[in-house]
C-alpha atoms as a printed R data frame, in Angstrom:
    type eleno elety resid chain resno       x       y       z
1   ATOM     1    CA   ARG     A     1  31.763 -39.130  15.883
2   ATOM     2    CA   LEU     A     2  29.173 -37.638  18.170
3   ATOM     3    CA   HIS     A     3  31.195 -34.420  18.387
4   ATOM     4    CA   ARG     A     4  31.334 -34.110  14.582
5   ATOM     5    CA   TRP     A     5  27.600 -34.738  14.310
6   ATOM     6    CA   LEU     A     6  26.807 -32.124  16.999
7   ATOM     7    CA   PHE     A     7  29.211 -29.657  15.393
8   ATOM     8    CA   GLY     A     8  27.574 -30.214  11.974
9   ATOM     9    CA   LEU     A     9  24.092 -29.736  13.466
10  ATOM    10    CA   LEU     A    10  25.188 -26.577  15.270
11  ATOM    11    CA   LEU     A    11  26.817 -25.201  12.097
12  ATOM    12    CA   ALA     A    12  23.679 -25.924  10.014
13  ATOM    13    CA   GLY     A    13  21.495 -24.180  12.615
14  ATOM    14    CA   MET     A    14  23.736 -21.122  12.714
15  ATOM    15    CA   LEU     A    15  23.800 -20.870   8.905
16  ATOM    16    CA   SER     A    16  20.020 -21.094   8.673
17  ATOM    17    CA   LEU     A    17  19.723 -18.205  11.167
18  ATOM    18    CA   ALA     A    18  22.474 -16.134   9.579
19  ATOM    19    CA   LEU     A    19  21.178 -16.604   6.021
20  ATOM    20    CA   PRO     A    20  17.379 -16.755   6.367
21  ATOM    21    CA   SER     A    21  16.710 -15.334   2.900
22  ATOM    22    CA   VAL     A    22  18.709 -18.114   1.252
23  ATOM    23    CA   ALA     A    23  17.968 -20.965   3.617
24  ATOM    24    CA   LEU     A    24  14.233 -20.448   4.109
25  ATOM    25    CA   GLY     A    25  13.092 -18.139   1.308
26  ATOM    26    CA   TRP     A    26  12.219 -15.629   4.016
27  ATOM    27    CA   THR     A    27  11.347 -12.028   3.110
28  ATOM    28    CA   ASP     A    28  11.141  -8.992   5.351
29  ATOM    29    CA   ALA     A    29   9.441  -6.210   3.396
30  ATOM    30    CA   ARG     A    30   7.109  -3.556   4.742
31  ATOM    31    CA   PRO     A    31   5.234  -0.544   3.446
32  ATOM    32    CA   GLY     A    32   6.904   2.592   4.795
33  ATOM    33    CA   ASP     A    33   4.936   5.554   3.462
34  ATOM    34    CA   ALA     A    34   1.540   5.679   1.770
35  ATOM    35    CA   VAL     A    35  -0.359   8.520   0.106
36  ATOM    36    CA   THR     A    36  -3.905   8.079  -1.160
37  ATOM    37    CA   GLU     A    37  -5.268  10.840  -3.404
38  ATOM    38    CA   PHE     A    38  -8.932  11.197  -4.405
39  ATOM    39    CA   ASP     A    39  -9.734  13.478  -7.348
40  ATOM    40    CA   ILE     A    40 -13.526  13.701  -7.179
41  ATOM    41    CA   SER     A    41 -15.592  14.829 -10.177
42  ATOM    42    CA   PRO     A    42 -18.975  16.601 -10.018
43  ATOM    43    CA   ASP     A    43 -20.739  13.404 -11.163
44  ATOM    44    CA   GLY     A    44 -19.481  11.434  -8.132
45  ATOM    45    CA   THR     A    45 -16.762   9.492  -9.916
46  ATOM    46    CA   ALA     A    46 -13.217   9.642  -8.612
47  ATOM    47    CA   VAL     A    47  -9.725   8.913  -9.802
48  ATOM    48    CA   VAL     A    48  -7.853   7.367  -6.886
49  ATOM    49    CA   THR     A    49  -4.061   7.341  -6.804
50  ATOM    50    CA   GLN     A    50  -2.429   5.005  -4.299
51  ATOM    51    CA   ARG     A    51   1.302   5.646  -3.740
52  ATOM    52    CA   VAL     A    52   3.251   3.358  -1.444
53  ATOM    53    CA   ARG     A    53   6.963   2.995  -0.735
54  ATOM    54    CA   TRP     A    54   7.996  -0.542   0.095
55  ATOM    55    CA   ARG     A    55  11.206  -1.168   2.026
56  ATOM    56    CA   VAL     A    56  12.773  -4.581   1.374
57  ATOM    57    CA   LEU     A    57  14.986  -5.381   4.356
58  ATOM    58    CA   ALA     A    58  15.808  -9.048   3.683
59  ATOM    59    CA   GLY     A    59  15.075 -11.621   1.039
60  ATOM    60    CA   ARG     A    60  13.106 -10.701  -2.081
61  ATOM    61    CA   LEU     A    61   9.719  -9.030  -2.441
62  ATOM    62    CA   HIS     A    62   7.742 -10.789  -5.168
63  ATOM    63    CA   GLU     A    63   4.206  -9.482  -4.641
64  ATOM    64    CA   PHE     A    64   1.735  -7.887  -2.263
65  ATOM    65    CA   GLU     A    65  -2.036  -7.577  -2.110
66  ATOM    66    CA   LEU     A    66  -4.344  -4.634  -1.703
67  ATOM    67    CA   ALA     A    67  -7.716  -5.522  -0.204
68  ATOM    68    CA   GLU     A    68 -11.005  -3.730   0.410
69  ATOM    69    CA   LEU     A    69 -10.801  -1.805  -2.854
70  ATOM    70    CA   PRO     A    70 -13.944  -0.734  -4.719
71  ATOM    71    CA   ALA     A    71 -15.444  -3.647  -6.655
72  ATOM    72    CA   ASP     A    72 -16.032  -1.374  -9.674
73  ATOM    73    CA   LEU     A    73 -12.453  -0.119  -9.993
74  ATOM    74    CA   SER     A    74 -10.948   0.244 -13.445
75  ATOM    75    CA   LEU     A    75  -7.150   0.317 -13.429
76  ATOM    76    CA   ILE     A    76  -5.720   3.350 -15.232
77  ATOM    77    CA   GLU     A    77  -2.017   3.094 -14.404
78  ATOM    78    CA   ALA     A    78   0.436   0.864 -12.570
79  ATOM    79    CA   ALA     A    79   4.075   1.888 -12.243
80  ATOM    80    CA   ALA     A    80   7.004   1.102  -9.977
81  ATOM    81    CA   SER     A    81  10.526   2.461  -9.620
82  ATOM    82    CA   THR     A    82  13.438   2.217  -7.238
83  ATOM    83    CA   SER     A    83  14.212   5.120  -4.935
84  ATOM    84    CA   THR     A    84  16.771   6.275  -7.537
85  ATOM    85    CA   GLY     A    85  14.107   6.378 -10.269
86  ATOM    86    CA   THR     A    86  14.999   3.164 -12.116
87  ATOM    87    CA   PRO     A    87  11.813   1.581 -13.536
88  ATOM    88    CA   VAL     A    88  10.774  -1.766 -12.059
89  ATOM    89    CA   PRO     A    89   8.628  -4.315 -13.939
90  ATOM    90    CA   ILE     A    90   5.116  -4.455 -12.435
91  ATOM    91    CA   THR     A    91   2.120  -6.695 -13.083
92  ATOM    92    CA   VAL     A    92  -1.311  -6.162 -11.534
93  ATOM    93    CA   ARG     A    93  -3.941  -8.903 -11.367
94  ATOM    94    CA   GLY     A    94  -7.479  -8.595 -10.082
95  ATOM    95    CA   ALA     A    95  -9.002 -12.079  -9.997
96  ATOM    96    CA   VAL     A    96 -11.393 -11.183  -7.163
97  ATOM    97    CA   PRO     A    97 -13.443  -7.935  -7.133
98  ATOM    98    CA   GLY     A    98 -12.054  -5.528  -4.536
99  ATOM    99    CA   ARG     A    99  -8.581  -7.129  -4.408
100 ATOM   100    CA   LEU     A   100  -5.460  -6.504  -6.454
101 ATOM   101    CA   THR     A   101  -2.316  -8.601  -6.468
102 ATOM   102    CA   VAL     A   102   0.737  -6.543  -7.431
103 ATOM   103    CA   SER     A   103   3.821  -8.442  -8.635
104 ATOM   104    CA   LEU     A   104   7.162  -6.625  -8.727
105 ATOM   105    CA   GLY     A   105  10.382  -7.352 -10.566
106 ATOM   106    CA   ASP     A   106  11.012 -10.046 -13.126
107 ATOM   107    CA   PRO     A   107   8.858 -13.192 -12.704
108 ATOM   108    CA   GLY     A   108  10.409 -15.580 -10.198
109 ATOM   109    CA   VAL     A   109  13.065 -13.042  -9.207
110 ATOM   110    CA   GLY     A   110  11.289 -10.243  -7.305
111 ATOM   111    CA   LEU     A   111  13.134  -7.297  -5.779
112 ATOM   112    CA   ALA     A   112  16.180  -7.436  -3.526
113 ATOM   113    CA   ARG     A   113  16.926  -5.097  -0.634
114 ATOM   114    CA   GLY     A   114  16.184  -1.411  -0.981
115 ATOM   115    CA   ALA     A   115  13.137   0.775  -1.553
116 ATOM   116    CA   VAL     A   116  10.597   0.667  -4.348
117 ATOM   117    CA   ASP     A   117   7.872   3.227  -5.033
118 ATOM   118    CA   VAL     A   118   4.606   1.816  -6.384
119 ATOM   119    CA   VAL     A   119   1.881   3.979  -7.980
120 ATOM   120    CA   LEU     A   120  -1.553   2.588  -8.772
121 ATOM   121    CA   ARG     A   121  -4.228   4.821 -10.308
122 ATOM   122    CA   TYR     A   122  -7.795   3.656 -10.813
123 ATOM   123    CA   GLY     A   123 -11.255   5.036 -11.459
124 ATOM   124    CA   THR     A   124 -14.327   4.312  -9.339
125 ATOM   125    CA   SER     A   125 -17.781   5.710  -8.579
126 ATOM   126    CA   LEU     A   126 -18.154   7.046  -5.039
127 ATOM   127    CA   ARG     A   127 -21.848   7.650  -5.706
128 ATOM   128    CA   ALA     A   128 -22.416   3.981  -6.686
129 ATOM   129    CA   GLN     A   129 -20.619   2.880  -3.485
130 ATOM   130    CA   GLY     A   130 -22.895   5.051  -1.350
131 ATOM   131    CA   ALA     A   131 -19.889   7.118  -0.213
132 ATOM   132    CA   ILE     A   132 -21.621  10.402  -1.151
133 ATOM   133    CA   ARG     A   133 -24.814  11.363   0.669
134 ATOM   134    CA   SER     A   134 -26.810  14.396   1.657
135 ATOM   135    CA   ALA     A   135 -27.053  15.418   5.308
136 ATOM   136    CA   GLY     A   136 -28.921  18.577   6.328
137 ATOM   137    CA   GLY     A   137 -28.269  20.401   3.075
138 ATOM   138    CA   ASP     A   138 -24.585  19.437   2.992
139 ATOM   139    CA   ALA     A   139 -22.887  16.780   0.941
140 ATOM   140    CA   VAL     A   140 -20.996  14.202   2.993
141 ATOM   141    CA   ILE     A   141 -18.230  12.334   1.216
142 ATOM   142    CA   GLU     A   142 -16.656   9.325   2.919
143 ATOM   143    CA   VAL     A   143 -13.222   8.269   1.689
144 ATOM   144    CA   ARG     A   144 -10.676   5.838   3.072
145 ATOM   145    CA   SER     A   145  -7.416   4.243   2.116
146 ATOM   146    CA   VAL     A   146  -6.697   0.533   1.885
147 ATOM   147    CA   PRO     A   147  -6.034  -1.218   5.201
148 ATOM   148    CA   TRP     A   148  -2.477  -2.314   5.994
149 ATOM   149    CA   GLU     A   149  -1.537  -5.244   8.200
150 ATOM   150    CA   ARG     A   150   1.410  -3.407   9.778
151 ATOM   151    CA   GLY     A   151   1.885   0.072  11.120
152 ATOM   152    CA   MET     A   152   3.330   2.601   8.712
153 ATOM   153    CA   GLU     A   153   5.879   5.378   9.076
154 ATOM   154    CA   ALA     A   154   3.698   8.004   7.398
155 ATOM   155    CA   THR     A   155   0.327   8.133   5.685
156 ATOM   156    CA   GLU     A   156  -1.531  10.900   3.911
157 ATOM   157    CA   LEU     A   157  -5.048  11.173   2.555
158 ATOM   158    CA   ARG     A   158  -5.534  13.940  -0.018
159 ATOM   159    CA   VAL     A   159  -8.917  14.904  -1.438
160 ATOM   160    CA   SER     A   160  -9.463  17.183  -4.419
161 ATOM   161    CA   MET     A   161 -13.095  18.218  -4.935
162 ATOM   162    CA   PRO     A   162 -14.924  20.243  -7.573
163 ATOM   163    CA   SER     A   163 -15.414  23.937  -6.850
164 ATOM   164    CA   ALA     A   164 -18.638  24.995  -5.132
165 ATOM   165    CA   SER     A   165 -20.723  28.155  -4.901
166 ATOM   166    CA   ARG     A   166 -19.969  28.503  -1.175
167 ATOM   167    CA   ARG     A   167 -16.988  27.851   1.056
168 ATOM   168    CA   ALA     A   168 -16.708  24.452   2.698
169 ATOM   169    CA   ARG     A   169 -17.484  24.261   6.406
170 ATOM   170    CA   TRP     A   170 -15.337  22.101   8.626
171 ATOM   171    CA   ILE     A   171 -16.999  19.996  11.292
172 ATOM   172    CA   ALA     A   172 -14.524  19.294  14.078
173 ATOM   173    CA   ASP     A   173 -13.407  15.709  14.420
174 ATOM   174    CA   ASP     A   174 -13.178  14.332  17.963
175 ATOM   175    CA   LEU     A   175 -10.883  11.416  17.083
176 ATOM   176    CA   ASP     A   176  -7.488  11.512  18.772
177 ATOM   177    CA   GLY     A   177  -4.579  11.630  16.337
178 ATOM   178    CA   VAL     A   178  -6.607  12.902  13.393
179 ATOM   179    CA   HIS     A   179  -5.769  16.380  12.171
180 ATOM   180    CA   ALA     A   180  -7.311  17.962   9.098
181 ATOM   181    CA   THR     A   181  -7.618  21.345   7.453
182 ATOM   182    CA   VAL     A   182  -9.961  22.703   4.803
183 ATOM   183    CA   THR     A   183  -8.748  25.081   2.132
184 ATOM   184    CA   THR     A   184 -10.711  26.704  -0.628
């Protein structure tokens, strides 16, 4: 009897390790690529587009949160699709200013393995946030993307600004790993 009990315990342990998504409701999903685009208007408002590709490796991805967003954001668009272009149901909730909870797939079901591309577009005022200031006759605009808990495969930050009467000057950045170019 002891042998049967030990064998049953060993079998149950092996199944829980081999089938973690079924046995424990475990999910392994991570953001792979992210692009944040800022389209800045002359009045200091901006339309921000956040694109992120989620890779679901095990289990089901039901939702994720974006934190440290502008408190004044107004959601313009929320869309999701698989890597083959099939639309995915998406719901965005913002119960707390500066945070969005993004739910993917049908309620209670989520998304199985594979990749899903999520696009969120919102409006905000960079001027109201204090992200635009004057420094020695130049305008300084500070922009940043949302923070991620894990490292990512690739990230991009794109900024589109209104035209000016003179060419932009680039001030060299001394941070290692940061490369930028200015085009007119």
